[in-house]
PDB file of C-alpha atoms in Angstrom:
ATOM      1  CA  MET A 879      22.920 -21.770 -20.451  1.00 58.00           C
ATOM      2  CA  ALA A 880      22.089 -20.895 -16.892  1.00 87.00           C
ATOM      3  CA  TYR A 881      18.500 -20.054 -16.066  1.00 93.00           C
ATOM      4  CA  GLU A 882      17.394 -18.382 -12.862  1.00 95.00           C
ATOM      5  CA  ARG A 883      13.882 -17.712 -11.692  1.00 96.00           C
ATOM      6  CA  ILE A 884      12.942 -14.062 -11.297  1.00 96.00           C
ATOM      7  CA  GLU A 885       9.912 -12.190 -10.033  1.00 94.00           C
ATOM      8  CA  ALA A 886       7.246 -11.322 -12.559  1.00 93.00           C
ATOM      9  CA  PRO A 887       7.944  -7.897 -14.052  1.00 94.00           C
ATOM     10  CA  LYS A 888       5.544  -5.142 -13.056  1.00 92.00           C
ATOM     11  CA  GLY A 889       3.836  -2.820 -15.530  1.00 93.00           C
ATOM     12  CA  SER A 890       4.119  -2.771 -19.302  1.00 96.00           C
ATOM     13  CA  LEU A 891       6.221  -5.242 -21.221  1.00 97.00           C
ATOM     14  CA  TYR A 892       7.852  -4.751 -24.612  1.00 98.00           C
ATOM     15  CA  HIS A 893       8.237  -7.434 -27.253  1.00 97.00           C
ATOM     16  CA  TYR A 894       9.750  -7.039 -30.707  1.00 97.00           C
ATOM     17  CA  THR A 895       8.457  -9.064 -33.604  1.00 96.00           C
ATOM     18  CA  LYS A 896       8.217  -9.056 -37.360  1.00 96.00           C
ATOM     19  CA  THR A 897       5.352  -7.017 -38.788  1.00 97.00           C
ATOM     20  CA  ASP A 898       3.975 -10.038 -40.648  1.00 96.00           C
ATOM     21  CA  ARG A 899       3.293 -11.804 -37.321  1.00 95.00           C
ATOM     22  CA  LEU A 900       0.998  -9.080 -35.955  1.00 95.00           C
ATOM     23  CA  GLU A 901      -2.245 -10.497 -37.309  1.00 95.00           C
ATOM     24  CA  ALA A 902      -1.646 -13.897 -35.700  1.00 94.00           C
ATOM     25  CA  ILE A 903      -0.557 -12.315 -32.403  1.00 95.00           C
ATOM     26  CA  PHE A 904      -3.703 -10.155 -32.230  1.00 95.00           C
ATOM     27  CA  LYS A 905      -5.936 -13.070 -33.233  1.00 94.00           C
ATOM     28  CA  ASP A 906      -4.429 -15.304 -30.524  1.00 92.00           C
ATOM     29  CA  GLY A 907      -4.267 -12.595 -27.861  1.00 93.00           C
ATOM     30  CA  ARG A 908      -0.910 -13.945 -26.728  1.00 93.00           C
ATOM     31  CA  ILE A 909       2.796 -13.974 -27.457  1.00 95.00           C
ATOM     32  CA  ARG A 910       3.815 -17.495 -28.394  1.00 92.00           C
ATOM     33  CA  ARG A 911       7.156 -19.186 -27.759  1.00 88.00           C
ATOM     34  CA  PHE A 912       7.993 -20.113 -31.388  1.00 78.00           C
ATOM     35  CA  GLY A 913       9.952 -23.277 -30.637  1.00 75.00           C
ATOM     36  CA  ASP A 914      11.603 -21.991 -27.471  1.00 80.00           C
ATOM     37  CA  ARG A 915      10.672 -22.808 -23.868  1.00 87.00           C
ATOM     38  CA  GLU A 916      10.043 -19.143 -23.173  1.00 91.00           C
ATOM     39  CA  CYS A 917       8.763 -16.018 -24.862  1.00 93.00           C
ATOM     40  CA  TRP A 918      10.958 -12.982 -24.238  1.00 95.00           C
ATOM     41  CA  PHE A 919      10.232  -9.422 -23.139  1.00 97.00           C
ATOM     42  CA  CYS A 920      11.931  -6.265 -21.965  1.00 98.00           C
ATOM     43  CA  THR A 921      10.662  -3.827 -19.358  1.00 97.00           C
ATOM     44  CA  SER A 922      11.419  -0.641 -21.315  1.00 97.00           C
ATOM     45  CA  LEU A 923      11.522   0.585 -24.878  1.00 97.00           C
ATOM     46  CA  ALA A 924      15.204   1.514 -24.512  1.00 96.00           C
ATOM     47  CA  ASP A 925      16.031  -2.034 -23.335  1.00 97.00           C
ATOM     48  CA  THR A 926      14.105  -3.490 -26.280  1.00 98.00           C
ATOM     49  CA  LEU A 927      16.012  -1.386 -28.805  1.00 97.00           C
ATOM     50  CA  ARG A 928      19.292  -2.322 -27.146  1.00 97.00           C
ATOM     51  CA  LEU A 929      18.359  -6.022 -27.264  1.00 97.00           C
ATOM     52  CA  MET A 930      17.601  -5.647 -30.968  1.00 97.00           C
ATOM     53  CA  GLU A 931      21.014  -4.000 -31.444  1.00 96.00           C
ATOM     54  CA  MET A 932      22.598  -7.046 -29.833  1.00 95.00           C
ATOM     55  CA  THR A 933      20.597  -9.558 -31.895  1.00 95.00           C
ATOM     56  CA  VAL A 934      18.611  -8.950 -35.084  1.00 96.00           C
ATOM     57  CA  MET A 935      20.533  -5.806 -36.036  1.00 97.00           C
ATOM     58  CA  LEU A 936      23.817  -7.756 -36.193  1.00 95.00           C
ATOM     59  CA  GLU A 937      23.622  -8.617 -39.879  1.00 95.00           C
ATOM     60  CA  GLY A 938      25.805 -11.586 -40.734  1.00 95.00           C
ATOM     61  CA  HIS A 939      26.825 -12.318 -37.127  1.00 94.00           C
ATOM     62  CA  PRO A 940      26.427 -15.869 -35.840  1.00 93.00           C
ATOM     63  CA  TYR A 941      23.844 -16.987 -33.295  1.00 88.00           C
ATOM     64  CA  VAL A 942      22.499 -20.308 -32.045  1.00 85.00           C
ATOM     65  CA  ASP A 943      18.826 -20.950 -32.852  1.00 83.00           C
ATOM     66  CA  THR A 944      16.287 -22.673 -30.591  1.00 79.00           C
ATOM     67  CA  GLN A 945      17.309 -26.087 -31.955  1.00 83.00           C
ATOM     68  CA  GLY A 946      20.996 -25.463 -31.173  1.00 83.00           C
ATOM     69  CA  ILE A 947      22.000 -24.874 -34.806  1.00 91.00           C
ATOM     70  CA  TRP A 948      24.457 -22.113 -35.742  1.00 93.00           C
ATOM     71  CA  ARG A 949      22.872 -19.485 -37.988  1.00 94.00           C
ATOM     72  CA  LYS A 950      23.751 -15.992 -39.205  1.00 96.00           C
ATOM     73  CA  TYR A 951      21.497 -12.998 -38.771  1.00 95.00           C
ATOM     74  CA  PRO A 952      19.991 -11.943 -42.106  1.00 95.00           C
ATOM     75  CA  ALA A 953      19.980  -8.358 -43.355  1.00 96.00           C
ATOM     76  CA  PHE A 954      18.145  -6.111 -40.902  1.00 97.00           C
ATOM     77  CA  VAL A 955      15.234  -4.202 -42.447  1.00 97.00           C
ATOM     78  CA  PRO A 956      13.793  -1.826 -39.819  1.00 97.00           C
ATOM     79  CA  GLU A 957      10.450  -1.584 -41.647  1.00 97.00           C
ATOM     80  CA  ASP A 958       9.961  -5.331 -41.094  1.00 97.00           C
ATOM     81  CA  TYR A 959       9.864  -4.947 -37.286  1.00 98.00           C
ATOM     82  CA  VAL A 960       7.532  -3.539 -34.663  1.00 98.00           C
ATOM     83  CA  ILE A 961       7.673  -3.365 -30.899  1.00 98.00           C
ATOM     84  CA  LEU A 962       4.554  -4.175 -28.918  1.00 98.00           C
ATOM     85  CA  GLN A 963       3.958  -2.393 -25.637  1.00 98.00           C
ATOM     86  CA  LEU A 964       1.519  -4.636 -23.830  1.00 96.00           C
ATOM     87  CA  GLU A 965      -0.041  -5.333 -20.478  1.00 95.00           C
ATOM     88  CA  PRO A 966       0.180  -9.011 -19.472  1.00 94.00           C
ATOM     89  CA  ARG A 967      -2.967 -10.733 -18.228  1.00 91.00           C
ATOM     90  CA  TYR A 968      -2.734 -12.560 -14.913  1.00 74.00           C
ATOM     91  CA  GLN A 969      -1.695 -16.153 -15.360  1.00 76.00           C
ATOM     92  CA  ASN A 970       0.355 -18.830 -13.692  1.00 80.00           C
ATOM     93  CA  GLY A 971       3.827 -19.399 -14.992  1.00 83.00           C
ATOM     94  CA  ASP A 972       7.476 -18.935 -14.199  1.00 93.00           C
ATOM     95  CA  TRP A 973       9.534 -15.916 -15.145  1.00 96.00           C
ATOM     96  CA  VAL A 974      13.197 -16.556 -15.833  1.00 96.00           C
ATOM     97  CA  ARG A 975      16.413 -14.868 -16.825  1.00 96.00           C
ATOM     98  CA  TRP A 976      18.856 -16.641 -19.094  1.00 92.00           C
ATOM     99  CA  ASN A 977      22.389 -15.857 -17.954  1.00 94.00           C
ATOM    100  CA  GLN A 978      24.740 -16.158 -20.873  1.00 90.00           C
ATOM    101  CA  GLU A 979      27.729 -18.324 -20.072  1.00 88.00           C
ATOM    102  CA  LEU A 980      31.182 -17.685 -21.491  1.00 90.00           C
ATOM    103  CA  PRO A 981      34.338 -19.773 -21.479  1.00 92.00           C
ATOM    104  CA  PRO A 982      36.923 -19.243 -18.744  1.00 93.00           C
ATOM    105  CA  GLY A 983      39.400 -16.518 -19.601  1.00 94.00           C
ATOM    106  CA  SER A 984      36.897 -14.357 -21.511  1.00 94.00           C
ATOM    107  CA  SER A 985      37.783 -10.672 -21.554  1.00 95.00           C
ATOM    108  CA  ALA A 986      36.237  -8.260 -19.066  1.00 95.00           C
ATOM    109  CA  GLU A 987      34.579  -6.436 -21.976  1.00 96.00           C
ATOM    110  CA  LEU A 988      32.945  -9.616 -23.277  1.00 94.00           C
ATOM    111  CA  LEU A 989      31.812 -10.562 -19.742  1.00 94.00           C
ATOM    112  CA  ALA A 990      30.224  -7.112 -19.346  1.00 95.00           C
ATOM    113  CA  GLN A 991      28.403  -7.478 -22.687  1.00 94.00           C
ATOM    114  CA  ALA A 992      27.132 -10.931 -21.706  1.00 94.00           C
ATOM    115  CA  LYS A 993      25.865  -9.571 -18.387  1.00 95.00           C
ATOM    116  CA  GLU A 994      24.099  -6.668 -20.116  1.00 97.00           C
ATOM    117  CA  PHE A 995      22.549  -9.020 -22.674  1.00 95.00           C
ATOM    118  CA  SER A 996      21.296 -11.361 -19.954  1.00 95.00           C
ATOM    119  CA  GLU A 997      19.769  -8.566 -17.876  1.00 96.00           C
ATOM    120  CA  LEU A 998      17.905  -6.935 -20.773  1.00 97.00           C
ATOM    121  CA  LYS A 999      15.398  -9.714 -21.312  1.00 95.00           C
ATOM    122  CA  LYS A1000      12.834 -11.510 -19.170  1.00 97.00           C
ATOM    123  CA  GLY A1001      11.479 -14.903 -20.187  1.00 95.00           C
ATOM    124  CA  PHE A1002       8.009 -16.261 -19.512  1.00 96.00           C
ATOM    125  CA  ARG A1003       7.722 -20.051 -19.498  1.00 94.00           C
ATOM    126  CA  GLY A1004       4.708 -20.526 -21.705  1.00 90.00           C
ATOM    127  CA  ASP A1005       2.662 -18.349 -24.032  1.00 92.00           C
ATOM    128  CA  LEU A1006       1.934 -14.944 -22.495  1.00 94.00           C
ATOM    129  CA  LYS A1007      -1.629 -13.651 -22.737  1.00 95.00           C
ATOM    130  CA  PHE A1008      -2.080  -9.899 -22.862  1.00 96.00           C
ATOM    131  CA  TYR A1009      -4.930  -7.397 -22.609  1.00 93.00           C
ATOM    132  CA  GLN A1010      -6.467  -6.164 -25.851  1.00 87.00           C
ATOM    133  CA  ASN A1011      -5.085  -3.272 -27.881  1.00 89.00           C
ATOM    134  CA  PRO A1012      -1.365  -3.240 -27.172  1.00 94.00           C
ATOM    135  CA  GLN A1013       0.480  -0.233 -28.530  1.00 96.00           C
ATOM    136  CA  VAL A1014       2.321  -1.014 -31.784  1.00 97.00           C
ATOM    137  CA  LEU A1015       5.534   0.960 -32.318  1.00 97.00           C
ATOM    138  CA  ALA A1016       7.175   0.888 -35.750  1.00 97.00           C
ATOM    139  CA  VAL A1017      10.934   0.324 -35.364  1.00 97.00           C
ATOM    140  CA  ALA A1018      12.113   2.408 -38.342  1.00 96.00           C
ATOM    141  CA  PRO A1019      10.937   5.782 -36.933  1.00 95.00           C
ATOM    142  CA  LEU A1020      12.317   4.884 -33.489  1.00 95.00           C
ATOM    143  CA  LEU A1021      15.750   4.290 -34.982  1.00 93.00           C
ATOM    144  CA  GLU A1022      15.604   7.592 -36.860  1.00 90.00           C
ATOM    145  CA  GLN A1023      14.961   9.371 -33.546  1.00 86.00           C
ATOM    146  CA  GLN A1024      18.066   7.929 -31.898  1.00 73.00           C
ATOM    147  CA  THR A1025      21.071  10.152 -31.350  1.00 54.00           C
ATOM    148  CA  PRO A1026      23.591  10.026 -34.204  1.00 50.00           C
ATOM    149  CA  GLY A1027      26.712   8.095 -33.269  1.00 46.00           C
ATOM    150  CA  MET A1028      24.964   5.647 -30.951  1.00 48.00           C
ATOM    151  CA  ASP A1029      26.638   2.268 -30.869  1.00 48.00           C
ATOM    152  CA  MET A1030      24.354   0.089 -32.963  1.00 45.00           C
ATOM    153  CA  THR A1031      26.615  -2.954 -32.861  1.00 43.00           C
ATOM    154  CA  MET A1032      28.049  -5.290 -30.294  1.00 39.00           C
ATOM    155  CA  GLN A1033      31.634  -6.413 -30.677  1.00 40.00           C
ATOM    156  CA  LEU A1034      32.014 -10.188 -30.462  1.00 37.00           C
TER     157      LEU A1034
END
């Protein structure tokens, strides 16, 4: 994994989470890292949905968890997810991008997917505080609004 420091994003940030975590997030007034060094955000709703397509929507596909253990994505239930549109509160901390690394000889298509994946998300080193009353967007209706035939999977 190759991290690089980036400038703090300007404006609203988007963060997807499970619906059952909302109460704790609102009570804390922050997005927590959940075992990772960073908490992750996108700078647009479209980027957030695309990131979800490349991660939690890939039912049965392998991924490496925060402890380095291989797992498989469980069944994706859109009603279990929301996207928060929030305004970060000023705080000290580093913003990073995680640039996915691939083995030498990887195909051009796979390299392009890795680049897209890396550029979609912005990481904050620490727990990110936000201003009260972020907008909560249910994922299921957002997916219903998408154009039929959109690529909802990433080929690995």
